[in-house]
Coordinates of C-alpha atoms in Angstrom, one line a residue:
M802 CA -34.0 -5.4 32.1
R803 CA -33.4 -6.8 35.6
I804 CA -35.7 -5.8 38.5
L805 CA -35.1 -6.5 42.2
V806 CA -38.2 -6.7 44.3
I807 CA -37.6 -6.3 48.1
E808 CA -41.0 -7.3 49.7
D809 CA -41.6 -9.4 52.8
E810 CA -45.4 -10.0 52.4
P811 CA -45.5 -13.5 50.7
K812 CA -48.6 -13.0 48.5
T813 CA -47.4 -9.5 47.3
G814 CA -43.9 -10.7 46.6
D815 CA -45.0 -13.7 44.6
Y816 CA -47.5 -11.6 42.7
L817 CA -44.9 -9.1 41.7
L818 CA -42.4 -11.8 40.8
R819 CA -44.9 -13.5 38.5
G820 CA -46.4 -10.4 37.1
L821 CA -43.2 -8.6 36.3
A822 CA -41.7 -11.7 34.7
E823 CA -44.8 -12.1 32.5
S824 CA -44.3 -8.4 31.5
G825 CA -40.8 -9.3 30.1
F826 CA -38.5 -8.4 33.0
A827 CA -35.9 -10.6 34.7
V828 CA -37.0 -10.5 38.4
S829 CA -35.3 -11.4 41.7
L830 CA -37.1 -11.3 45.0
A831 CA -35.7 -10.6 48.5
R832 CA -37.9 -11.2 51.6
N833 CA -36.0 -8.9 54.0
G834 CA -34.0 -5.8 53.9
R835 CA -30.6 -7.3 54.6
D836 CA -30.9 -9.8 51.8
G837 CA -32.3 -7.1 49.5
L838 CA -29.3 -4.8 50.1
H839 CA -26.9 -7.6 49.4
M840 CA -28.7 -8.5 46.2
A841 CA -28.9 -4.9 45.2
T842 CA -25.1 -4.5 45.4
T843 CA -24.1 -7.8 43.9
E844 CA -26.6 -8.5 41.1
A845 CA -26.6 -5.0 39.5
P846 CA -30.4 -4.6 39.0
D847 CA -31.6 -2.0 36.6
L848 CA -34.4 -1.0 39.0
I849 CA -35.5 -1.8 42.6
V850 CA -39.0 -2.0 43.9
L851 CA -38.7 -1.5 47.6
D852 CA -41.2 -1.9 50.5
V853 CA -40.8 0.3 53.5
M854 CA -41.9 -2.1 56.3
L855 CA -39.3 -4.9 56.1
P856 CA -37.8 -7.2 58.6
V857 CA -34.1 -7.1 59.6
M858 CA -33.6 -3.7 57.8
D859 CA -36.5 -1.4 56.9
G860 CA -36.8 0.2 53.5
W861 CA -35.4 3.6 54.8
Q862 CA -32.2 1.8 56.0
V863 CA -31.9 -0.2 52.8
L864 CA -32.1 2.9 50.6
R865 CA -29.8 5.0 52.8
A866 CA -27.1 2.2 52.7
L867 CA -27.6 1.7 49.0
R868 CA -27.1 5.3 48.1
Q869 CA -23.8 5.3 50.1
Q870 CA -22.3 2.5 48.0
A871 CA -21.0 3.0 44.4
A872 CA -22.9 -0.1 43.3
G873 CA -26.2 1.4 44.2
A874 CA -25.8 5.1 43.9
D875 CA -27.6 5.5 40.6
V876 CA -30.0 2.5 40.4
P877 CA -33.6 3.8 40.2
V878 CA -35.7 2.9 43.3
L879 CA -39.5 2.8 43.4
F880 CA -41.0 2.6 46.9
L881 CA -44.1 0.4 47.1
T882 CA -45.7 0.7 50.5
A883 CA -49.0 1.0 52.4
R884 CA -47.6 4.1 54.2
D885 CA -49.2 7.0 52.4
E886 CA -48.6 10.0 54.7
V887 CA -47.0 13.0 53.1
Q888 CA -44.1 12.9 55.5
D889 CA -43.3 9.3 54.5
R890 CA -43.3 10.2 50.8
V891 CA -41.1 13.2 51.4
K892 CA -38.7 11.1 53.5
G893 CA -38.4 8.5 50.8
L894 CA -37.7 11.1 48.1
E895 CA -35.2 12.9 50.3
L896 CA -33.3 9.6 50.9
G897 CA -33.0 9.1 47.2
A898 CA -36.1 7.2 46.0
D899 CA -37.1 8.0 42.4
D900 CA -40.8 7.3 42.8
Y901 CA -43.4 6.3 45.4
L902 CA -46.5 4.1 44.8
V903 CA -49.0 3.4 47.6
K904 CA -50.7 0.0 48.2
P905 CA -53.2 -1.1 47.1
F906 CA -52.0 -0.4 43.5
A907 CA -53.0 -1.1 40.0
F908 CA -50.4 -3.4 38.4
A909 CA -50.6 -1.6 35.1
E910 CA -49.7 1.6 36.8
L911 CA -46.7 0.0 38.5
V912 CA -45.4 -1.3 35.2
A913 CA -45.9 2.1 33.6
R914 CA -44.0 3.8 36.4
I915 CA -41.2 1.2 36.1
R916 CA -40.9 1.7 32.4
T917 CA -40.8 5.5 32.9
L918 CA -38.0 5.2 35.4
L919 CA -36.0 2.9 33.2
R920 CA -36.2 5.3 30.3
R921 CA -34.8 8.0 32.6
G922 CA -31.9 5.7 33.7
P923 CA -28.5 5.2 32.1
P924 CA -28.2 4.6 28.4
R925 CA -29.2 1.1 27.3
E926 CA -26.5 -1.4 26.9
D927 CA -24.7 -1.8 23.6
E928 CA -26.5 -3.6 20.9
F929 CA -23.4 -5.5 20.2
I930 CA -20.9 -7.1 22.6
R931 CA -17.5 -8.3 21.3
I932 CA -15.0 -10.4 23.2
G933 CA -12.1 -11.6 21.1
D934 CA -13.5 -13.1 18.0
M935 CA -17.0 -13.5 19.5
E936 CA -19.8 -11.1 18.6
I937 CA -23.2 -11.0 20.3
D938 CA -26.0 -9.2 18.5
V939 CA -28.1 -8.4 21.6
M940 CA -31.3 -7.2 19.8
K941 CA -31.4 -10.1 17.3
R942 CA -30.1 -12.6 19.8
K943 CA -27.4 -13.9 17.5
V944 CA -24.0 -15.2 18.4
S945 CA -21.0 -15.8 16.2
R946 CA -17.3 -16.6 16.4
R947 CA -15.0 -15.8 13.5
G948 CA -18.1 -15.1 11.5
Q949 CA -19.5 -18.5 12.1
R950 CA -23.1 -18.5 13.5
I951 CA -23.6 -20.4 16.8
A952 CA -27.1 -21.7 17.5
L953 CA -28.1 -21.3 21.2
T954 CA -31.2 -22.0 23.1
A955 CA -33.0 -19.1 24.9
K956 CA -31.4 -20.1 28.2
E957 CA -28.0 -20.6 26.7
F958 CA -28.2 -17.1 25.1
G959 CA -29.4 -15.7 28.5
L960 CA -26.4 -17.3 30.2
L961 CA -23.9 -16.1 27.7
H962 CA -25.4 -12.6 27.6
L963 CA -25.1 -12.4 31.4
L964 CA -21.4 -13.6 31.4
A965 CA -20.5 -11.4 28.4
R966 CA -22.0 -8.1 29.6
R967 CA -20.3 -8.6 32.9
Q968 CA -17.0 -9.8 31.3
G969 CA -14.1 -10.0 33.6
E970 CA -16.4 -10.4 36.7
V971 CA -16.6 -13.7 38.5
L972 CA -20.2 -14.7 38.8
S973 CA -21.3 -17.2 41.5
R974 CA -23.7 -20.0 40.7
Q975 CA -26.3 -18.4 42.9
T976 CA -26.0 -15.1 40.9
I977 CA -26.3 -17.0 37.6
A978 CA -29.3 -18.9 38.9
S979 CA -31.2 -15.8 40.0
Q980 CA -30.4 -13.8 36.9
V981 CA -31.0 -16.4 34.2
W982 CA -33.4 -18.8 35.8
D983 CA -35.1 -16.3 38.1
I984 CA -34.8 -18.7 41.1
N985 CA -32.4 -19.2 44.0
F986 CA -30.5 -22.5 44.1
E987 CA -29.5 -23.2 47.7
T988 CA -27.2 -26.2 47.3
D989 CA -27.9 -28.0 44.0
T990 CA -25.8 -26.2 41.4
N991 CA -25.7 -29.1 38.9
V992 CA -28.2 -27.2 36.7
I993 CA -25.7 -24.3 36.4
D994 CA -22.7 -26.5 35.8
A995 CA -24.6 -28.6 33.1
A996 CA -25.7 -25.4 31.4
I997 CA -22.1 -24.1 31.3
R998 CA -20.9 -27.4 29.8
R999 CA -23.5 -27.2 27.1
L1000 CA -22.6 -23.6 26.3
R1001 CA -18.9 -24.4 26.2
S1002 CA -19.5 -27.3 23.8
K1003 CA -20.9 -24.8 21.3
L1004 CA -18.9 -21.6 22.0
D1005 CA -15.5 -22.8 23.2
D1006 CA -14.8 -26.4 22.2
P1007 CA -14.6 -25.7 18.4
F1008 CA -12.5 -22.5 18.8
E1009 CA -9.4 -21.0 20.4
P1010 CA -8.9 -19.1 22.6
K1011 CA -11.4 -20.2 25.3
L1012 CA -13.7 -17.5 26.6
I1013 CA -15.5 -19.1 29.5
H1014 CA -13.4 -19.9 32.5
T1015 CA -14.0 -21.7 35.9
L1016 CA -12.7 -20.3 39.2
R1017 CA -12.9 -23.3 41.5
G1018 CA -15.1 -22.6 44.5
M1019 CA -16.1 -19.1 43.2
G1020 CA -18.0 -19.4 39.9
Y1021 CA -17.5 -18.5 36.2
V1022 CA -16.1 -15.7 34.2
C1023 CA -16.2 -14.7 30.5
E1024 CA -13.0 -13.0 29.3
L1025 CA -10.3 -13.1 26.7
R1026 CA -7.1 -14.1 28.5
A1027 CA -3.5 -13.6 27.2
P1028 CA -1.8 -16.7 25.8

């Protein structure tokens, strides 16, 4: 499950990034409201942890804009903030927040609330993803083509899973970096390109048709193309 944390306080943001990752989530972190809104609408998180007092755009503005866009209309949002007045909680819920947790907070309670919201959310993704002759068993983390098992490392599986579940969608190197490696690459994208090459050597080189394609200057896409 992918969680986007929008939090400008450095210690709190880093604490949430580390703690949620250790709890088994893929986590992205935005340090201001504008970046958070952009990431919320481009990275398709399963849940957003949103602070209210943010630079550039505050949490109210982020949530209002998010709910007006198709990409963010249904994503669960948990407000995490030091503002504990009743009117603030009511305002957040009226704008479309799903839960409200006041700082300081117990991390165990935060994780419990996140898991509760995720259970309320849309149905879990399919356990199997099929594209052409490729099949991914998501739960068992197994990949095969034409019935032949393909051995992948954990990162290679994560990369393929991201591309496959968003098949047909061009993913930038920055999006791949944040979703698979949980970091933001500013200019050095060699790590992503090298990982794609290794994945292709196992998944595409021995087979036809090819499933992973490069769109120069844009990124990568996984799809079955007509001959």
